Amino acid sequence: MKITSVETHRIFVPAANPPFAWRTGLGGSAPAGYGSVLRIGTDEGAEGVALFARPGAAVMLEDIVDRVFREELIGQDPLQREWLWHRIWELDRIQELPLPVLGLVDIALWDLAGRMNDRPVWQELGGFRTQIPAYASTATFATTEEFLDVADQCLELGYPAIKLHAWGDARKDAALCLALREHVGDDIPLMYDGSAGFDLPDAVYLGRALSDAGYLWYEEPMREFSISAYAQLARSVDVPLLVAETSDGAHMNSADFIRAGAATFGVRAGTTLRGGITGAMRTAHLADAFRLRAEVHGSDIPNHHLCMAISNTTYYESLVTSSTVVRERHVDAAGLVHAPTGPGIALPADLDYGPELQRFVEVAV
């Protein structure tokens, strides 16, 4: 079997309704625009797809496919995913591909394999579980009172744990984290994501508040360029650190965080920023060798499959972006996400793909 076609299909991605915010300095939800679906076909009729839903991604992906991917992939065996994963990393040396693009080919090839075998990808990966709890991962709201109200709604809807994305002010964020702990009591797992908003002194200040409040993990308080800074943070606070979400290099970079003693809770895994399915699984196995967690980042369908395949992950991340909370469609009333049942990976059902892609859309999860 050989790859005979590598195509992109533009899709319209609407703006979030209502729009939402992240911390100061990061802006908020993206405006409407055109994303893209990468579609890989073969001489035996097998096909696979991967979604790049970021508004404005269409032009970027079309350029990369035309200049780089099509020539590299045509004529290759789509089942040699390891070889092709290495080839994408080789090409990245000169091309400096955006992190989300590094894994797109790999995701499409895993989707192709699952469809060939009529099995969901989490089973192709070996399978570990058929359900997992979801935590509510908030956007940034205006006031402490609004955060506390959102937390109440999340717990009432069945979410068993909550992660905050706050304002990016160490003192205000620390006060919010302490207020949320007092509000929900000691039994609810809480996490905090700094979205790389701090330097080391402020990260230490906030981390000590999180330690006092018994937070489960402290995520990305600083940009992930200085592993030395993260190692110093780990020595300075008791709250466990979850690291290596946005740093380049997939499992290779994660290994350096672990070796430095900076990953005291674990490392991030995920298809979007860790090199697709293959890179995420390598990261998870690396972390497992050190008895650390590999927490899956992001609430899209490829990461839904990862959560069912990775043994050392704790939760599915479910975004909560409105002050009127609605459970994500994959999360049930008990706060659980169940394993997908359809073949391959599938595209989410809430976008208009056009007739040529309809057979790739999720029908059962």
GROMACS .gro file of C-alpha atoms in nm:
model
  365
    1MET     CA    1   0.000   0.000   0.000
    2LYS     CA    2   0.128   0.345  -0.094
    3ILE     CA    3   0.019   0.700  -0.025
    4THR     CA    4  -0.119   0.851  -0.345
    5SER     CA    5  -0.278   1.177  -0.229
    6VAL     CA    6  -0.216   1.444   0.033
    7GLU     CA    7  -0.488   1.708   0.033
    8THR     CA    8  -0.615   1.994   0.246
    9HIS     CA    9  -0.980   2.093   0.279
   10ARG     CA   10  -1.080   2.433   0.413
   11ILE     CA   11  -1.346   2.445   0.684
   12PHE     CA   12  -1.509   2.745   0.845
   13VAL     CA   13  -1.446   2.767   1.221
   14PRO     CA   14  -1.695   3.000   1.393
   15ALA     CA   15  -1.598   3.224   1.681
   16ALA     CA   16  -1.677   3.107   2.033
   17ASN     CA   17  -2.023   3.213   2.148
   18PRO     CA   18  -2.001   3.370   2.397
   19PRO     CA   19  -1.639   3.483   2.354
   20PHE     CA   20  -1.404   3.417   2.644
   21ALA     CA   21  -1.078   3.547   2.788
   22TRP     CA   22  -0.741   3.412   2.899
   23ARG     CA   23  -0.497   3.581   3.135
   24THR     CA   24  -0.381   3.940   3.087
   25GLY     CA   25  -0.148   3.956   2.789
   26LEU     CA   26  -0.288   3.657   2.602
   27GLY     CA   27  -0.612   3.800   2.469
   28GLY     CA   28  -0.910   3.570   2.435
   29SER     CA   29  -1.098   3.333   2.211
   30ALA     CA   30  -1.013   3.340   1.843
   31PRO     CA   31  -1.224   3.520   1.583
   32ALA     CA   32  -1.401   3.322   1.313
   33GLY     CA   33  -1.184   3.201   1.028
   34TYR     CA   34  -1.085   2.908   0.811
   35GLY     CA   35  -0.922   2.600   0.955
   36SER     CA   36  -0.821   2.293   0.759
   37VAL     CA   37  -0.847   1.915   0.740
   38LEU     CA   38  -0.544   1.718   0.622
   39ARG     CA   39  -0.652   1.412   0.420
   40ILE     CA   40  -0.416   1.130   0.322
   41GLY     CA   41  -0.528   0.870   0.065
   42THR     CA   42  -0.379   0.546  -0.067
   43ASP     CA   43  -0.383   0.324  -0.375
   44GLU     CA   44  -0.593   0.068  -0.184
   45GLY     CA   45  -0.863   0.316  -0.089
   46ALA     CA   46  -0.769   0.356   0.278
   47GLU     CA   47  -0.781   0.717   0.397
   48GLY     CA   48  -0.711   0.913   0.712
   49VAL     CA   49  -0.774   1.269   0.826
   50ALA     CA   50  -0.650   1.515   1.087
   51LEU     CA   51  -0.813   1.843   1.186
   52PHE     CA   52  -0.627   2.174   1.226
   53ALA     CA   53  -0.916   2.382   1.358
   54ARG     CA   54  -0.733   2.700   1.447
   55PRO     CA   55  -0.891   2.994   1.256
   56GLY     CA   56  -0.644   3.111   0.995
   57ALA     CA   57  -0.473   2.772   0.979
   58ALA     CA   58  -0.590   2.694   0.627
   59VAL     CA   59  -0.339   2.911   0.442
   60MET     CA   60  -0.052   2.793   0.667
   61LEU     CA   61  -0.129   2.424   0.618
   62GLU     CA   62  -0.185   2.456   0.243
   63ASP     CA   63   0.159   2.614   0.209
   64ILE     CA   64   0.331   2.344   0.417
   65VAL     CA   65   0.157   2.063   0.229
   66ASP     CA   66   0.246   2.213  -0.108
   67ARG     CA   67   0.608   2.286  -0.018
   68VAL     CA   68   0.696   1.997   0.214
   69PHE     CA   69   0.450   1.722   0.301
   70ARG     CA   70   0.313   1.613  -0.037
   71GLU     CA   71   0.653   1.548  -0.194
   72GLU     CA   72   0.772   1.366   0.119
   73LEU     CA   73   0.464   1.144   0.160
   74ILE     CA   74   0.361   1.042  -0.191
   75GLY     CA   75   0.477   0.686  -0.255
   76GLN     CA   76   0.541   0.606   0.113
   77ASP     CA   77   0.383   0.317   0.305
   78PRO     CA   78   0.122   0.478   0.537
   79LEU     CA   79   0.166   0.199   0.792
   80GLN     CA   80   0.532   0.292   0.850
   81ARG     CA   81   0.428   0.557   1.098
   82GLU     CA   82   0.755   0.546   1.294
   83TRP     CA   83   0.959   0.614   0.982
   84LEU     CA   84   0.732   0.896   0.872
   85TRP     CA   85   0.729   1.045   1.223
   86HIS     CA   86   1.109   1.061   1.208
   87ARG     CA   87   1.096   1.211   0.861
   88ILE     CA   88   0.871   1.497   0.979
   89TRP     CA   89   1.122   1.572   1.256
   90GLU     CA   90   1.405   1.573   1.001
   91LEU     CA   91   1.214   1.819   0.785
   92ASP     CA   92   1.149   2.038   1.088
   93ARG     CA   93   1.523   2.103   1.122
   94ILE     CA   94   1.506   2.342   0.827
   95GLN     CA   95   1.135   2.418   0.802
   96GLU     CA   96   1.077   2.509   1.172
   97LEU     CA   97   0.722   2.375   1.153
   98PRO     CA   98   0.465   2.515   1.398
   99LEU     CA   99   0.415   2.279   1.693
  100PRO     CA  100   0.053   2.187   1.602
  101VAL     CA  101   0.161   2.096   1.247
  102LEU     CA  102   0.434   1.853   1.360
  103GLY     CA  103   0.179   1.590   1.460
  104LEU     CA  104  -0.087   1.631   1.191
  105VAL     CA  105   0.053   1.371   0.951
  106ASP     CA  106   0.092   1.124   1.237
  107ILE     CA  107  -0.269   1.177   1.352
  108ALA     CA  108  -0.398   1.123   0.998
  109LEU     CA  109  -0.194   0.803   0.962
  110TRP     CA  110  -0.326   0.665   1.292
  111ASP     CA  111  -0.677   0.750   1.177
  112LEU     CA  112  -0.608   0.565   0.852
  113ALA     CA  113  -0.485   0.256   1.037
  114GLY     CA  114  -0.787   0.250   1.266
  115ARG     CA  115  -1.025   0.279   0.973
  116MET     CA  116  -0.844  -0.001   0.789
  117ASN     CA  117  -0.887  -0.229   1.090
  118ASP     CA  118  -1.237  -0.100   1.178
  119ARG     CA  119  -1.126  -0.015   1.531
  120PRO     CA  120  -1.095   0.309   1.729
  121VAL     CA  121  -0.738   0.433   1.761
  122TRP     CA  122  -0.729   0.394   2.140
  123GLN     CA  123  -0.768   0.018   2.079
  124GLU     CA  124  -0.502   0.026   1.807
  125LEU     CA  125  -0.273   0.171   2.073
  126GLY     CA  126  -0.340  -0.124   2.300
  127GLY     CA  127  -0.613   0.027   2.517
  128PHE     CA  128  -0.598   0.078   2.892
  129ARG     CA  129  -0.942   0.198   3.006
  130THR     CA  130  -1.291   0.258   2.876
  131GLN     CA  131  -1.374   0.564   3.088
  132ILE     CA  132  -1.194   0.845   3.269
  133PRO     CA  133  -1.302   1.137   3.489
  134ALA     CA  134  -1.300   1.483   3.334
  135TYR     CA  135  -1.185   1.797   3.510
  136ALA     CA  136  -1.338   2.137   3.438
  137SER     CA  137  -1.065   2.357   3.290
  138THR     CA  138  -1.186   2.716   3.318
  139ALA     CA  139  -1.127   3.013   3.098
  140THR     CA  140  -1.047   3.339   3.281
  141PHE     CA  141  -1.342   3.512   3.444
  142ALA     CA  142  -1.365   3.869   3.569
  143THR     CA  143  -1.398   3.829   3.946
  144THR     CA  144  -1.340   3.585   4.228
  145GLU     CA  145  -1.715   3.565   4.279
  146GLU     CA  146  -1.765   3.460   3.916
  147PHE     CA  147  -1.499   3.190   3.947
  148LEU     CA  148  -1.665   3.055   4.263
  149ASP     CA  149  -2.005   3.049   4.095
  150VAL     CA  150  -1.860   2.864   3.794
  151ALA     CA  151  -1.699   2.615   4.032
  152ASP     CA  152  -2.034   2.550   4.200
  153GLN     CA  153  -2.198   2.487   3.862
  154CYS     CA  154  -1.919   2.252   3.755
  155LEU     CA  155  -1.953   2.043   4.070
  156GLU     CA  156  -2.332   2.034   4.037
  157LEU     CA  157  -2.293   1.908   3.679
  158GLY     CA  158  -2.075   1.620   3.796
  159TYR     CA  159  -1.722   1.741   3.729
  160PRO     CA  160  -1.505   1.591   4.007
  161ALA     CA  161  -1.212   1.836   3.977
  162ILE     CA  162  -1.145   2.194   3.867
  163LYS     CA  163  -0.846   2.369   3.710
  164LEU     CA  164  -0.813   2.747   3.710
  165HIS     CA  165  -0.678   2.973   3.438
  166ALA     CA  166  -0.665   3.304   3.626
  167TRP     CA  167  -0.544   3.660   3.563
  168GLY     CA  168  -0.165   3.632   3.553
  169ASP     CA  169  -0.115   3.843   3.866
  170ALA     CA  170   0.066   3.634   4.130
  171ARG     CA  171  -0.095   3.804   4.431
  172LYS     CA  172  -0.449   3.809   4.292
  173ASP     CA  173  -0.420   3.456   4.159
  174ALA     CA  174  -0.289   3.329   4.493
  175ALA     CA  175  -0.584   3.489   4.673
  176LEU     CA  176  -0.826   3.334   4.422
  177CYS     CA  177  -0.673   2.989   4.464
  178LEU     CA  178  -0.699   3.010   4.841
  179ALA     CA  179  -1.058   3.137   4.817
  180LEU     CA  180  -1.157   2.849   4.589
  181ARG     CA  181  -1.007   2.592   4.827
  182GLU     CA  182  -1.198   2.742   5.119
  183HIS     CA  183  -1.515   2.752   4.909
  184VAL     CA  184  -1.516   2.389   4.788
  185GLY     CA  185  -1.353   2.225   5.089
  186ASP     CA  186  -1.061   1.987   5.115
  187ASP     CA  187  -1.198   1.692   4.918
  188ILE     CA  188  -1.220   1.844   4.568
  189PRO     CA  189  -0.902   1.812   4.358
  190LEU     CA  190  -0.793   2.156   4.237
  191MET     CA  191  -0.527   2.251   3.984
  192TYR     CA  192  -0.384   2.581   3.861
  193ASP     CA  193  -0.248   2.673   3.515
  194GLY     CA  194  -0.034   2.988   3.494
  195SER     CA  195  -0.025   2.998   3.112
  196ALA     CA  196   0.341   3.104   3.136
  197GLY     CA  197   0.257   3.437   3.299
  198PHE     CA  198   0.531   3.468   3.562
  199ASP     CA  199   0.901   3.497   3.631
  200LEU     CA  200   1.065   3.277   3.894
  201PRO     CA  201   1.007   3.498   4.202
  202ASP     CA  202   0.634   3.535   4.130
  203ALA     CA  203   0.607   3.166   4.040
  204VAL     CA  204   0.756   3.078   4.381
  205TYR     CA  205   0.517   3.315   4.563
  206LEU     CA  206   0.213   3.166   4.393
  207GLY     CA  207   0.343   2.811   4.427
  208ARG     CA  208   0.370   2.847   4.804
  209ALA     CA  209   0.005   2.953   4.819
  210LEU     CA  210  -0.090   2.650   4.611
  211SER     CA  211   0.113   2.432   4.846
  212ASP     CA  212  -0.074   2.571   5.146
  213ALA     CA  213  -0.407   2.508   4.972
  214GLY     CA  214  -0.322   2.149   4.877
  215TYR     CA  215  -0.352   2.186   4.499
  216LEU     CA  216  -0.300   1.868   4.299
  217TRP     CA  217  -0.068   2.026   4.043
  218TYR     CA  218   0.087   2.358   3.937
  219GLU     CA  219   0.108   2.392   3.559
  220GLU     CA  220   0.320   2.611   3.331
  221PRO     CA  221   0.375   2.917   3.553
  222MET     CA  222   0.674   3.025   3.337
  223ARG     CA  223   0.769   2.995   2.972
  224GLU     CA  224   0.933   2.657   2.928
  225PHE     CA  225   1.265   2.778   2.790
  226SER     CA  226   1.464   2.756   3.115
  227ILE     CA  227   1.462   2.409   3.267
  228SER     CA  228   1.696   2.546   3.534
  229ALA     CA  229   1.427   2.792   3.646
  230TYR     CA  230   1.176   2.507   3.672
  231ALA     CA  231   1.422   2.298   3.871
  232GLN     CA  232   1.467   2.588   4.113
  233LEU     CA  233   1.090   2.627   4.140
  234ALA     CA  234   1.055   2.257   4.220
  235ARG     CA  235   1.308   2.297   4.503
  236SER     CA  236   1.124   2.603   4.637
  237VAL     CA  237   0.761   2.484   4.655
  238ASP     CA  238   0.581   2.172   4.774
  239VAL     CA  239   0.297   2.176   4.520
  240PRO     CA  240   0.375   1.920   4.245
  241LEU     CA  241   0.469   2.064   3.903
  242LEU     CA  242   0.317   1.959   3.571
  243VAL     CA  243   0.554   2.072   3.296
  244ALA     CA  244   0.665   2.048   2.932
  245GLU     CA  245   0.341   2.144   2.759
  246THR     CA  246   0.461   2.391   2.496
  247SER     CA  247   0.835   2.328   2.478
  248ASP     CA  248   0.961   2.186   2.149
  249GLY     CA  249   1.104   1.837   2.120
  250ALA     CA  250   0.822   1.607   2.240
  251HIS     CA  251   0.958   1.329   2.464
  252MET     CA  252   1.319   1.444   2.412
  253ASN     CA  253   1.258   1.776   2.583
  254SER     CA  254   1.033   1.616   2.846
  255ALA     CA  255   1.325   1.390   2.941
  256ASP     CA  256   1.537   1.691   3.033
  257PHE     CA  257   1.262   1.832   3.258
  258ILE     CA  258   1.242   1.496   3.434
  259ARG     CA  259   1.619   1.458   3.464
  260ALA     CA  260   1.642   1.807   3.620
  261GLY     CA  261   1.389   1.716   3.889
  262ALA     CA  262   1.141   1.973   3.753
  263ALA     CA  263   0.853   1.734   3.680
  264THR     CA  264   0.741   1.657   4.033
  265PHE     CA  265   0.387   1.566   3.925
  266GLY     CA  266   0.456   1.477   3.564
  267VAL     CA  267   0.471   1.603   3.209
  268ARG     CA  268   0.215   1.703   2.953
  269ALA     CA  269   0.121   1.464   2.674
  270GLY     CA  270  -0.113   1.547   2.387
  271THR     CA  271  -0.142   1.530   2.013
  272THR     CA  272  -0.140   1.903   1.942
  273LEU     CA  273   0.191   2.009   2.097
  274ARG     CA  274   0.380   1.679   2.153
  275GLY     CA  275   0.415   1.545   1.801
  276GLY     CA  276   0.083   1.371   1.738
  277ILE     CA  277  -0.020   1.030   1.870
  278THR     CA  278   0.330   0.882   1.837
  279GLY     CA  279   0.501   1.169   2.021
  280ALA     CA  280   0.240   1.166   2.297
  281MET     CA  281   0.276   0.792   2.354
  282ARG     CA  282   0.655   0.820   2.368
  283THR     CA  283   0.615   1.096   2.626
  284ALA     CA  284   0.374   0.886   2.832
  285HIS     CA  285   0.604   0.583   2.833
  286LEU     CA  286   0.902   0.799   2.927
  287ALA     CA  287   0.710   0.946   3.222
  288ASP     CA  288   0.592   0.602   3.331
  289ALA     CA  289   0.952   0.480   3.350
  290PHE     CA  290   1.010   0.748   3.617
  291ARG     CA  291   0.675   0.673   3.789
  292LEU     CA  292   0.538   1.013   3.685
  293ARG     CA  293   0.207   1.112   3.527
  294ALA     CA  294   0.158   1.205   3.163
  295GLU     CA  295  -0.146   1.431   3.171
  296VAL     CA  296  -0.325   1.467   2.838
  297HIS     CA  297  -0.362   1.828   2.726
  298GLY     CA  298  -0.665   1.947   2.534
  299SER     CA  299  -1.023   1.845   2.478
  300ASP     CA  300  -1.031   1.734   2.117
  301ILE     CA  301  -1.107   1.388   1.982
  302PRO     CA  302  -0.746   1.267   1.926
  303ASN     CA  303  -0.674   1.343   2.292
  304HIS     CA  304  -0.996   1.164   2.387
  305HIS     CA  305  -0.839   0.851   2.235
  306LEU     CA  306  -0.508   0.917   2.414
  307CYS     CA  307  -0.683   0.930   2.751
  308MET     CA  308  -0.811   0.576   2.694
  309ALA     CA  309  -0.469   0.445   2.586
  310ILE     CA  310  -0.229   0.603   2.839
  311SER     CA  311  -0.207   0.423   3.172
  312ASN     CA  312  -0.045   0.706   3.370
  313THR     CA  313  -0.292   0.985   3.298
  314THR     CA  314  -0.546   1.102   3.555
  315TYR     CA  315  -0.811   1.311   3.379
  316TYR     CA  316  -0.961   1.426   3.052
  317GLU     CA  317  -0.939   1.806   3.018
  318SER     CA  318  -1.282   1.958   2.951
  319LEU     CA  319  -1.287   2.329   2.874
  320VAL     CA  320  -1.540   2.550   3.053
  321THR     CA  321  -1.545   2.887   2.880
  322SER     CA  322  -1.881   3.038   2.976
  323SER     CA  323  -2.002   3.164   3.312
  324THR     CA  324  -2.318   2.964   3.241
  325VAL     CA  325  -2.163   2.618   3.246
  326VAL     CA  326  -2.269   2.350   3.000
  327ARG     CA  327  -2.102   2.010   3.017
  328GLU     CA  328  -1.897   1.917   2.715
  329ARG     CA  329  -2.092   1.662   2.510
  330HIS     CA  330  -1.843   1.382   2.585
  331VAL     CA  331  -1.883   1.425   2.963
  332ASP     CA  332  -2.170   1.242   3.135
  333ALA     CA  333  -2.363   1.337   3.448
  334ALA     CA  334  -2.112   1.150   3.665
  335GLY     CA  335  -1.825   1.354   3.521
  336LEU     CA  336  -1.693   1.063   3.315
  337VAL     CA  337  -1.576   1.048   2.954
  338HIS     CA  338  -1.628   0.716   2.779
  339ALA     CA  339  -1.413   0.555   2.511
  340PRO     CA  340  -1.497   0.631   2.146
  341THR     CA  341  -1.649   0.340   1.958
  342GLY     CA  342  -1.619   0.442   1.593
  343PRO     CA  343  -1.327   0.343   1.367
  344GLY     CA  344  -1.015   0.558   1.349
  345ILE     CA  345  -1.020   0.891   1.529
  346ALA     CA  346  -1.303   1.088   1.361
  347LEU     CA  347  -1.369   1.456   1.312
  348PRO     CA  348  -1.590   1.641   1.563
  349ALA     CA  349  -1.950   1.667   1.454
  350ASP     CA  350  -1.999   2.039   1.521
  351LEU     CA  351  -1.828   2.180   1.209
  352ASP     CA  352  -1.942   2.192   0.844
  353TYR     CA  353  -1.692   1.986   0.645
  354GLY     CA  354  -1.873   1.945   0.316
  355PRO     CA  355  -1.983   1.616   0.157
  356GLU     CA  356  -1.631   1.491   0.076
  357LEU     CA  357  -1.548   1.461   0.448
  358GLN     CA  358  -1.878   1.353   0.599
  359ARG     CA  359  -1.782   0.987   0.634
  360PHE     CA  360  -1.498   1.088   0.867
  361VAL     CA  361  -1.726   1.265   1.115
  362GLU     CA  362  -1.790   1.106   1.456
  363VAL     CA  363  -2.114   0.910   1.476
  364ALA     CA  364  -2.076   0.741   1.817
  365VAL     CA  365  -1.852   0.810   2.115
   0.00000   0.00000   0.00000
